[in-house]
Amino acid sequence: MEEILIGTDLQLAQNFLEKGDCVAIPTETVYGLAANALNPEAVAKIFEIKNRPAFDPLIVHIGSLDQVDALALHFPEIAQKLVRKFWPGPLTIILPKKNIVPDLVSSGLNTVGIRMPDHPITLALLRNLDFPLAAPSANPFGYISPTTARHVADQLAGKLPYILNGGPCHVGIESTIVSFINDIPQVLRLGGLSIEAIEAVIGKTTVSTQSTSNPAAPGMLSSHYAPRKPLVMGDIADLVKKHEQLDFEVLAFRDLQGHPGIALSKAGDLREAASNLFAALRTLDQSESDIIFAEPFPETGLGRAINDRLRRAAGRHTD
Ligand code: TXA
Ligand code: MG
């Protein structure tokens, strides 16, 4: 597999997946690295290609609501209420799993993460297949998630036969993960669906996204989503004053304050900022500067998920 194919051929993608190969797929959040979720050998290829530790479980993607019952032992009313409102969309639910879900998908947990992505091409693919697709983000483990087909090709060329191109991801940040174990909703990962939107449907919800060495949601590892060069979070003017000898660039919300770098949304729109976040991190990571200074975003709506990703990107490099 020297040459990586990028295209929009649904039939070709389907053929590879039916053979047990991996295909990169577009979603509204980030690109996924997909394989037949019910075939452990196909799933093993995902771990191999991503260099992903086997303790990190995968999300299972479905194209219709009735597929939940095939995967989960129990679908609480409160979870049904939430998905009726937000699926297809950037919401993953964690439910007790049936045996049909391979241990490799759930990393030995007795639960499974399920999501219906909101992307026309991938929904069509899922509806043509007679199995669901396990898919983590299509990046090497620990690096920034891809939001274009080109990002996937840049990192995984030669490792998979096909990238289904669905254009840039419009949400741009991974799904929000809500666990419903014992029928109690608990947010495990902040993401593309805001807490405010969730709470408007099911009321006050606990957010427990702390990172630990044995995380319930290993996307919570503190150095996840990290660029290769150091990223420090803080007030830009203070950082510049403190580190004026460094060759830095700035990752800002609206305004660069005269410094080099990228502002994610000049209009001050958090959704626009989220959709630009990962592409901007990649650009800054690949530039000539030595360090990235990122400013904290407002702690509201998608600003919370953006701050979460920036803190994890800063993981190893606290100021
Ligand atoms: O938006 C998204 O969710 C993207 C697209 C491709 O759908 N996928 C994604 O997958 O972000 P990934 O593997 O990068 O992150 C999935 C996270 C894992 O880190 C894991 O922590 C959590 O989902 N997860 C999956 N199954 C779980 C389970 N049974 N219990 C707890 N967490 C789970
Ligand atoms: Mg990921």
CSV table of C-alpha atoms and ligand atoms in Angstrom, one decimal:
chain,number,residue,atom,x,y,z
A,1,MET,CA,0.0,0.0,0.0
A,2,GLU,CA,2.4,2.7,-1.1
A,3,GLU,CA,-0.1,5.1,-2.7
A,4,ILE,CA,-3.0,6.2,-0.6
A,5,LEU,CA,-6.3,6.6,-2.4
A,6,ILE,CA,-8.5,9.6,-1.4
A,7,GLY,CA,-11.9,9.8,-3.0
A,8,THR,CA,-15.6,9.8,-2.7
A,9,ASP,CA,-16.3,6.2,-4.0
A,10,LEU,CA,-18.8,4.8,-1.4
A,11,GLN,CA,-18.8,1.4,-3.1
A,12,LEU,CA,-15.0,1.1,-2.9
A,13,ALA,CA,-15.1,2.1,0.8
A,14,GLN,CA,-17.8,-0.5,1.4
A,15,ASN,CA,-15.8,-3.3,-0.4
A,16,PHE,CA,-12.7,-2.6,1.7
A,17,LEU,CA,-14.7,-2.6,4.9
A,18,GLU,CA,-16.5,-5.8,4.0
A,19,LYS,CA,-13.1,-7.5,3.3
A,20,GLY,CA,-12.1,-6.5,6.9
A,21,ASP,CA,-9.8,-3.6,5.9
A,22,CYS,CA,-9.8,-0.2,7.5
A,23,VAL,CA,-11.0,3.0,5.7
A,24,ALA,CA,-10.8,6.6,6.9
A,25,ILE,CA,-14.3,8.2,7.1
A,26,PRO,CA,-15.5,11.7,7.4
A,27,THR,CA,-17.7,12.8,10.3
A,28,GLU,CA,-18.9,16.2,11.4
A,29,THR,CA,-16.5,16.1,14.3
A,30,VAL,CA,-13.2,14.6,13.1
A,31,TYR,CA,-12.1,11.9,10.6
A,32,GLY,CA,-12.4,8.4,11.9
A,33,LEU,CA,-10.4,5.3,11.2
A,34,ALA,CA,-13.1,2.7,10.6
A,35,ALA,CA,-13.4,-1.1,10.5
A,36,ASN,CA,-16.2,-3.6,11.0
A,37,ALA,CA,-16.9,-3.3,14.7
A,38,LEU,CA,-18.1,-6.9,15.0
A,39,ASN,CA,-14.9,-8.4,13.4
A,40,PRO,CA,-12.0,-8.5,16.0
A,41,GLU,CA,-9.4,-9.0,13.3
A,42,ALA,CA,-10.5,-5.9,11.4
A,43,VAL,CA,-10.6,-4.0,14.7
A,44,ALA,CA,-7.1,-5.1,15.5
A,45,LYS,CA,-5.9,-3.4,12.3
A,46,ILE,CA,-7.1,0.0,13.8
A,47,PHE,CA,-5.0,-0.4,16.9
A,48,GLU,CA,-2.0,-1.4,14.7
A,49,ILE,CA,-2.4,1.5,12.3
A,50,LYS,CA,-2.9,4.1,15.1
A,51,ASN,CA,-0.3,2.6,17.4
A,52,ARG,CA,-3.0,2.8,20.0
A,53,PRO,CA,-2.7,1.1,23.3
A,54,ALA,CA,-5.3,-1.7,23.7
A,55,PHE,CA,-6.7,-0.1,27.0
A,56,ASP,CA,-8.3,2.7,25.0
A,57,PRO,CA,-11.8,1.6,23.8
A,58,LEU,CA,-13.3,2.5,20.5
A,59,ILE,CA,-16.6,4.2,19.6
A,60,VAL,CA,-19.1,2.2,17.5
A,61,HIS,CA,-20.8,4.2,14.8
A,62,ILE,CA,-24.3,3.4,13.6
A,63,GLY,CA,-26.6,4.6,10.9
A,64,SER,CA,-29.9,3.9,12.4
A,65,LEU,CA,-31.4,4.0,15.9
A,66,ASP,CA,-32.5,0.4,16.0
A,67,GLN,CA,-28.9,-0.7,15.9
A,68,VAL,CA,-28.4,0.4,19.5
A,69,ASP,CA,-30.5,-2.6,20.7
A,70,ALA,CA,-28.2,-5.0,18.9
A,71,LEU,CA,-25.1,-3.6,20.8
A,72,ALA,CA,-26.4,-2.6,24.2
A,73,LEU,CA,-28.0,-4.7,27.0
A,74,HIS,CA,-30.0,-1.7,28.2
A,75,PHE,CA,-31.0,1.6,26.6
A,76,PRO,CA,-32.2,3.9,29.5
A,77,GLU,CA,-35.1,6.2,28.8
A,78,ILE,CA,-33.0,9.2,29.6
A,79,ALA,CA,-30.4,8.2,27.0
A,80,GLN,CA,-33.1,7.7,24.4
A,81,LYS,CA,-34.4,11.2,25.1
A,82,LEU,CA,-30.9,12.6,24.6
A,83,VAL,CA,-30.2,10.8,21.3
A,84,ARG,CA,-33.7,11.6,19.9
A,85,LYS,CA,-32.7,15.2,20.2
A,86,PHE,CA,-29.0,15.1,19.1
A,87,TRP,CA,-28.5,12.1,16.8
A,88,PRO,CA,-27.2,12.2,14.2
A,89,GLY,CA,-24.7,14.5,15.9
A,90,PRO,CA,-21.5,15.0,18.1
A,91,LEU,CA,-22.8,12.8,21.0
A,92,THR,CA,-21.5,9.4,22.1
A,93,ILE,CA,-23.4,7.4,24.7
A,94,ILE,CA,-21.8,4.7,26.9
A,95,LEU,CA,-24.2,1.8,27.7
A,96,PRO,CA,-23.8,-1.8,29.1
A,97,LYS,CA,-22.7,-3.9,26.1
A,98,LYS,CA,-23.9,-7.2,24.6
A,99,ASN,CA,-21.5,-10.0,24.0
A,100,ILE,CA,-21.6,-9.4,20.2
A,101,VAL,CA,-19.3,-6.4,20.8
A,102,PRO,CA,-15.7,-7.8,20.8
A,103,ASP,CA,-13.6,-7.2,23.9
A,104,LEU,CA,-11.0,-5.4,21.7
A,105,VAL,CA,-13.6,-2.7,20.9
A,106,SER,CA,-14.5,-2.1,24.6
A,107,SER,CA,-11.0,-2.8,25.9
A,108,GLY,CA,-12.4,-5.4,28.2
A,109,LEU,CA,-14.9,-3.0,29.8
A,110,ASN,CA,-18.5,-4.3,30.0
A,111,THR,CA,-19.7,-1.1,28.3
A,112,VAL,CA,-19.8,0.2,24.7
A,113,GLY,CA,-19.6,3.7,23.3
A,114,ILE,CA,-22.2,4.3,20.5
A,115,ARG,CA,-22.7,7.3,18.2
A,116,MET,CA,-24.6,8.2,15.0
A,117,PRO,CA,-22.4,10.7,13.2
A,118,ASP,CA,-23.9,13.6,11.2
A,119,HIS,CA,-22.3,13.4,7.9
A,120,PRO,CA,-24.2,12.5,4.7
A,121,ILE,CA,-21.5,10.3,3.1
A,122,THR,CA,-20.8,8.3,6.2
A,123,LEU,CA,-24.5,7.9,7.1
A,124,ALA,CA,-25.0,6.6,3.6
A,125,LEU,CA,-22.1,4.2,4.0
A,126,LEU,CA,-23.3,3.0,7.4
A,127,ARG,CA,-26.8,2.4,6.0
A,128,ASN,CA,-25.4,0.3,3.2
A,129,LEU,CA,-23.3,-1.9,5.5
A,130,ASP,CA,-24.8,-4.7,7.5
A,131,PHE,CA,-22.4,-4.1,10.4
A,132,PRO,CA,-21.6,-1.0,12.5
A,133,LEU,CA,-18.2,0.7,12.3
A,134,ALA,CA,-15.7,1.0,15.1
A,135,ALA,CA,-13.7,4.2,14.6
A,136,PRO,CA,-11.4,6.2,16.7
A,137,SER,CA,-10.1,9.5,15.4
A,138,ALA,CA,-7.8,8.8,12.4
A,139,ASN,CA,-4.5,10.1,13.9
A,140,PRO,CA,-1.5,8.4,15.4
A,141,PHE,CA,-2.3,7.9,19.1
A,142,GLY,CA,-1.7,11.1,21.2
A,143,TYR,CA,-1.5,13.4,18.2
A,144,ILE,CA,-3.9,16.1,16.9
A,145,SER,CA,-7.2,14.7,15.4
A,146,PRO,CA,-7.6,15.2,11.6
A,147,THR,CA,-10.3,17.4,10.3
A,148,THR,CA,-9.6,17.0,6.6
A,149,ALA,CA,-8.8,14.0,4.3
A,150,ARG,CA,-5.4,15.6,3.7
A,151,HIS,CA,-4.6,15.6,7.5
A,152,VAL,CA,-5.3,11.8,7.5
A,153,ALA,CA,-3.1,11.2,4.4
A,154,ASP,CA,-0.3,13.3,5.9
A,155,GLN,CA,-0.1,11.0,8.9
A,156,LEU,CA,-1.3,7.6,7.8
A,157,ALA,CA,-0.2,7.3,4.2
A,158,GLY,CA,0.9,3.8,3.3
A,159,LYS,CA,-1.0,2.3,6.3
A,160,LEU,CA,-4.5,2.1,4.9
A,161,PRO,CA,-6.0,1.5,1.5
A,162,TYR,CA,-8.6,4.3,1.3
A,163,ILE,CA,-9.7,7.7,2.6
A,164,LEU,CA,-13.3,8.6,2.0
A,165,ASN,CA,-13.2,12.3,1.4
A,166,GLY,CA,-16.1,14.3,2.9
A,167,GLY,CA,-14.5,17.7,3.0
A,168,PRO,CA,-13.5,19.6,6.2
A,169,CYS,CA,-15.3,18.5,9.4
A,170,HIS,CA,-17.8,21.3,10.3
A,171,VAL,CA,-17.8,20.7,14.1
A,172,GLY,CA,-14.1,20.1,14.3
A,173,ILE,CA,-13.8,18.8,17.8
A,174,GLU,CA,-14.6,15.2,19.0
A,175,SER,CA,-18.0,14.1,20.2
A,176,THR,CA,-19.1,14.7,23.8
A,177,ILE,CA,-19.2,11.4,25.7
A,178,VAL,CA,-22.0,10.8,28.1
A,179,SER,CA,-22.1,7.6,30.2
A,180,PHE,CA,-25.5,6.1,31.3
A,181,ILE,CA,-24.2,3.3,33.6
A,182,ASN,CA,-26.8,2.6,36.2
A,183,ASP,CA,-29.1,5.0,34.3
A,184,ILE,CA,-27.1,8.0,35.7
A,185,PRO,CA,-25.9,10.5,33.0
A,186,GLN,CA,-22.3,11.5,33.5
A,187,VAL,CA,-20.2,13.5,31.0
A,188,LEU,CA,-16.8,11.7,30.5
A,189,ARG,CA,-15.4,13.9,27.7
A,190,LEU,CA,-16.3,17.5,26.7
A,191,GLY,CA,-16.8,17.8,23.0
A,192,GLY,CA,-18.8,19.1,20.1
A,193,LEU,CA,-22.1,19.1,21.9
A,194,SER,CA,-22.2,21.7,24.7
A,195,ILE,CA,-23.1,20.8,28.3
A,196,GLU,CA,-25.7,23.6,28.1
A,197,ALA,CA,-27.4,21.8,25.2
A,198,ILE,CA,-27.4,18.5,27.1
A,199,GLU,CA,-28.7,20.0,30.3
A,200,ALA,CA,-31.5,21.7,28.4
A,201,VAL,CA,-32.8,18.2,27.6
A,202,ILE,CA,-32.0,16.0,30.6
A,203,GLY,CA,-31.3,18.5,33.4
A,204,LYS,CA,-28.2,19.0,35.6
A,205,THR,CA,-25.6,16.5,34.6
A,206,THR,CA,-22.3,15.6,36.3
A,207,VAL,CA,-19.1,16.4,34.4
A,208,SER,CA,-16.2,14.1,35.4
A,209,THR,CA,-13.4,14.4,32.9
A,210,GLN,CA,-10.5,14.2,35.3
A,211,SER,CA,-7.5,12.4,33.9
A,212,THR,CA,-6.1,9.4,35.8
A,213,SER,CA,-3.6,6.7,35.0
A,214,ASN,CA,-6.5,4.3,34.5
A,215,PRO,CA,-9.1,6.5,32.9
A,216,ALA,CA,-12.7,5.6,32.4
A,217,ALA,CA,-12.4,7.5,29.1
A,218,PRO,CA,-8.8,7.3,28.1
A,219,GLY,CA,-9.2,10.2,25.7
A,220,MET,CA,-8.8,11.9,29.0
A,221,LEU,CA,-5.1,11.2,29.3
A,222,SER,CA,-3.6,14.5,30.1
A,223,SER,CA,-1.2,14.7,27.2
A,224,HIS,CA,-3.7,13.7,24.6
A,225,TYR,CA,-4.2,15.8,21.4
A,226,ALA,CA,-0.7,17.2,21.8
A,227,PRO,CA,1.3,19.0,19.1
A,228,ARG,CA,5.0,18.1,19.0
A,229,LYS,CA,6.2,21.6,20.0
A,230,PRO,CA,5.5,23.1,23.4
A,231,LEU,CA,2.2,24.8,23.9
A,232,VAL,CA,1.7,27.0,26.9
A,233,MET,CA,-1.7,28.3,28.0
A,234,GLY,CA,-2.2,31.7,29.6
A,235,ASP,CA,-2.7,35.4,29.1
A,236,ILE,CA,-0.9,36.3,25.9
A,237,ALA,CA,0.5,39.7,27.1
A,238,ASP,CA,1.9,38.0,30.2
A,239,LEU,CA,3.4,35.1,28.3
A,240,VAL,CA,5.0,37.4,25.8
A,241,LYS,CA,6.5,39.6,28.6
A,242,LYS,CA,7.8,36.6,30.5
A,243,HIS,CA,9.3,34.7,27.4
A,244,GLU,CA,10.2,37.6,25.1
A,245,GLN,CA,13.4,35.9,24.1
A,246,LEU,CA,11.5,32.9,22.6
A,247,ASP,CA,10.4,32.6,18.9
A,248,PHE,CA,6.7,32.2,19.6
A,249,GLU,CA,3.4,32.2,17.8
A,250,VAL,CA,0.0,32.8,19.3
A,251,LEU,CA,-3.3,30.8,19.2
A,252,ALA,CA,-6.0,33.3,20.0
A,253,PHE,CA,-9.8,33.5,20.0
A,254,ARG,CA,-10.5,36.7,18.2
A,255,ASP,CA,-7.5,38.9,18.2
A,256,LEU,CA,-3.7,38.4,17.8
A,257,GLN,CA,-2.9,41.6,19.5
A,258,GLY,CA,-0.2,42.3,16.8
A,259,HIS,CA,1.6,39.0,17.3
A,260,PRO,CA,2.2,36.3,14.7
A,261,GLY,CA,-0.1,33.3,14.9
A,262,ILE,CA,-3.7,32.3,14.3
A,263,ALA,CA,-7.0,33.8,15.6
A,264,LEU,CA,-9.7,31.1,15.5
A,265,SER,CA,-12.7,33.3,15.0
A,266,LYS,CA,-12.4,37.0,14.3
A,267,ALA,CA,-16.2,37.3,14.8
A,268,GLY,CA,-15.9,35.7,18.3
A,269,ASP,CA,-18.0,32.7,17.4
A,270,LEU,CA,-17.0,29.6,19.5
A,271,ARG,CA,-18.4,27.2,17.0
A,272,GLU,CA,-16.3,28.7,14.3
A,273,ALA,CA,-13.3,28.6,16.7
A,274,ALA,CA,-13.9,24.9,17.4
A,275,SER,CA,-14.1,24.0,13.8
A,276,ASN,CA,-10.7,25.7,13.1
A,277,LEU,CA,-8.9,24.5,16.2
A,278,PHE,CA,-7.2,21.3,15.1
A,279,ALA,CA,-6.1,22.6,11.7
A,280,ALA,CA,-4.7,25.7,13.4
A,281,LEU,CA,-2.8,23.5,15.9
A,282,ARG,CA,-1.3,21.5,13.0
A,283,THR,CA,-0.3,24.7,11.1
A,284,LEU,CA,1.4,26.2,14.2
A,285,ASP,CA,3.0,22.8,15.0
A,286,GLN,CA,4.6,22.7,11.6
A,287,SER,CA,5.8,26.3,11.4
A,288,GLU,CA,9.3,27.5,12.2
A,289,SER,CA,8.5,29.0,15.7
A,290,ASP,CA,9.7,27.3,18.9
A,291,ILE,CA,6.6,27.5,21.0
A,292,ILE,CA,2.8,28.2,20.9
A,293,PHE,CA,1.1,30.6,23.3
A,294,ALA,CA,-2.6,29.8,23.6
A,295,GLU,CA,-5.1,32.0,25.4
A,296,PRO,CA,-7.9,30.5,27.5
A,297,PHE,CA,-11.3,30.6,25.8
A,298,PRO,CA,-14.6,31.7,27.5
A,299,GLU,CA,-15.8,28.8,29.7
A,300,THR,CA,-19.2,28.6,27.9
A,301,GLY,CA,-20.7,26.5,25.1
A,302,LEU,CA,-17.9,24.9,23.0
A,303,GLY,CA,-15.4,27.2,24.7
A,304,ARG,CA,-15.2,24.5,27.5
A,305,ALA,CA,-14.3,21.8,25.0
A,306,ILE,CA,-11.7,24.0,23.3
A,307,ASN,CA,-10.1,24.8,26.7
A,308,ASP,CA,-10.1,21.1,27.6
A,309,ARG,CA,-8.2,20.3,24.3
A,310,LEU,CA,-5.8,23.1,24.8
A,311,ARG,CA,-5.0,22.1,28.4
A,312,ARG,CA,-4.4,18.5,27.2
A,313,ALA,CA,-2.2,19.9,24.4
A,314,ALA,CA,-0.3,21.8,27.0
A,315,GLY,CA,-0.2,18.6,29.1
A,316,ARG,CA,3.6,18.1,29.3
A,317,HIS,CA,4.4,21.8,29.1
A,318,THR,CA,2.9,23.8,32.0
A,319,ASP,CA,4.1,27.3,32.4
B,1,TXA,O1,-16.1,12.5,17.5
B,1,TXA,C1,-15.7,11.4,17.8
B,1,TXA,O2,-16.0,10.8,18.9
B,1,TXA,C2,-14.7,10.8,16.9
B,1,TXA,C3,-15.3,10.4,15.6
B,1,TXA,C4,-14.4,9.6,14.7
B,1,TXA,O3,-16.5,9.7,15.8
B,1,TXA,N1,-14.1,9.6,17.5
B,1,TXA,C5,-13.2,9.7,18.6
B,1,TXA,O4,-12.7,8.5,18.9
B,1,TXA,O5,-12.9,10.7,19.1
B,1,TXA,P1,-11.4,8.3,19.9
B,1,TXA,O6,-11.1,6.9,19.9
B,1,TXA,O7,-10.3,9.2,19.5
B,1,TXA,O8,-12.0,8.7,21.3
B,1,TXA,C6,-12.9,7.8,21.8
B,1,TXA,C7,-12.9,7.9,23.3
B,1,TXA,C8,-11.8,7.0,23.8
B,1,TXA,O9,-10.7,7.8,24.2
B,1,TXA,C9,-12.5,6.4,25.0
B,1,TXA,O10,-12.0,7.1,26.2
B,1,TXA,C10,-13.9,6.7,24.9
B,1,TXA,O11,-14.1,7.3,23.7
B,1,TXA,N2,-14.7,5.5,25.0
B,1,TXA,C11,-15.0,4.6,24.1
B,1,TXA,N3,-15.7,3.5,24.6
B,1,TXA,C12,-15.8,3.8,25.9
B,1,TXA,C13,-16.4,3.1,27.0
B,1,TXA,N4,-17.0,1.9,26.8
B,1,TXA,N5,-16.3,3.6,28.2
B,1,TXA,C14,-15.6,4.8,28.4
B,1,TXA,N6,-15.1,5.5,27.4
B,1,TXA,C15,-15.2,5.0,26.2
B,2,MG,MG,-8.8,10.4,19.4
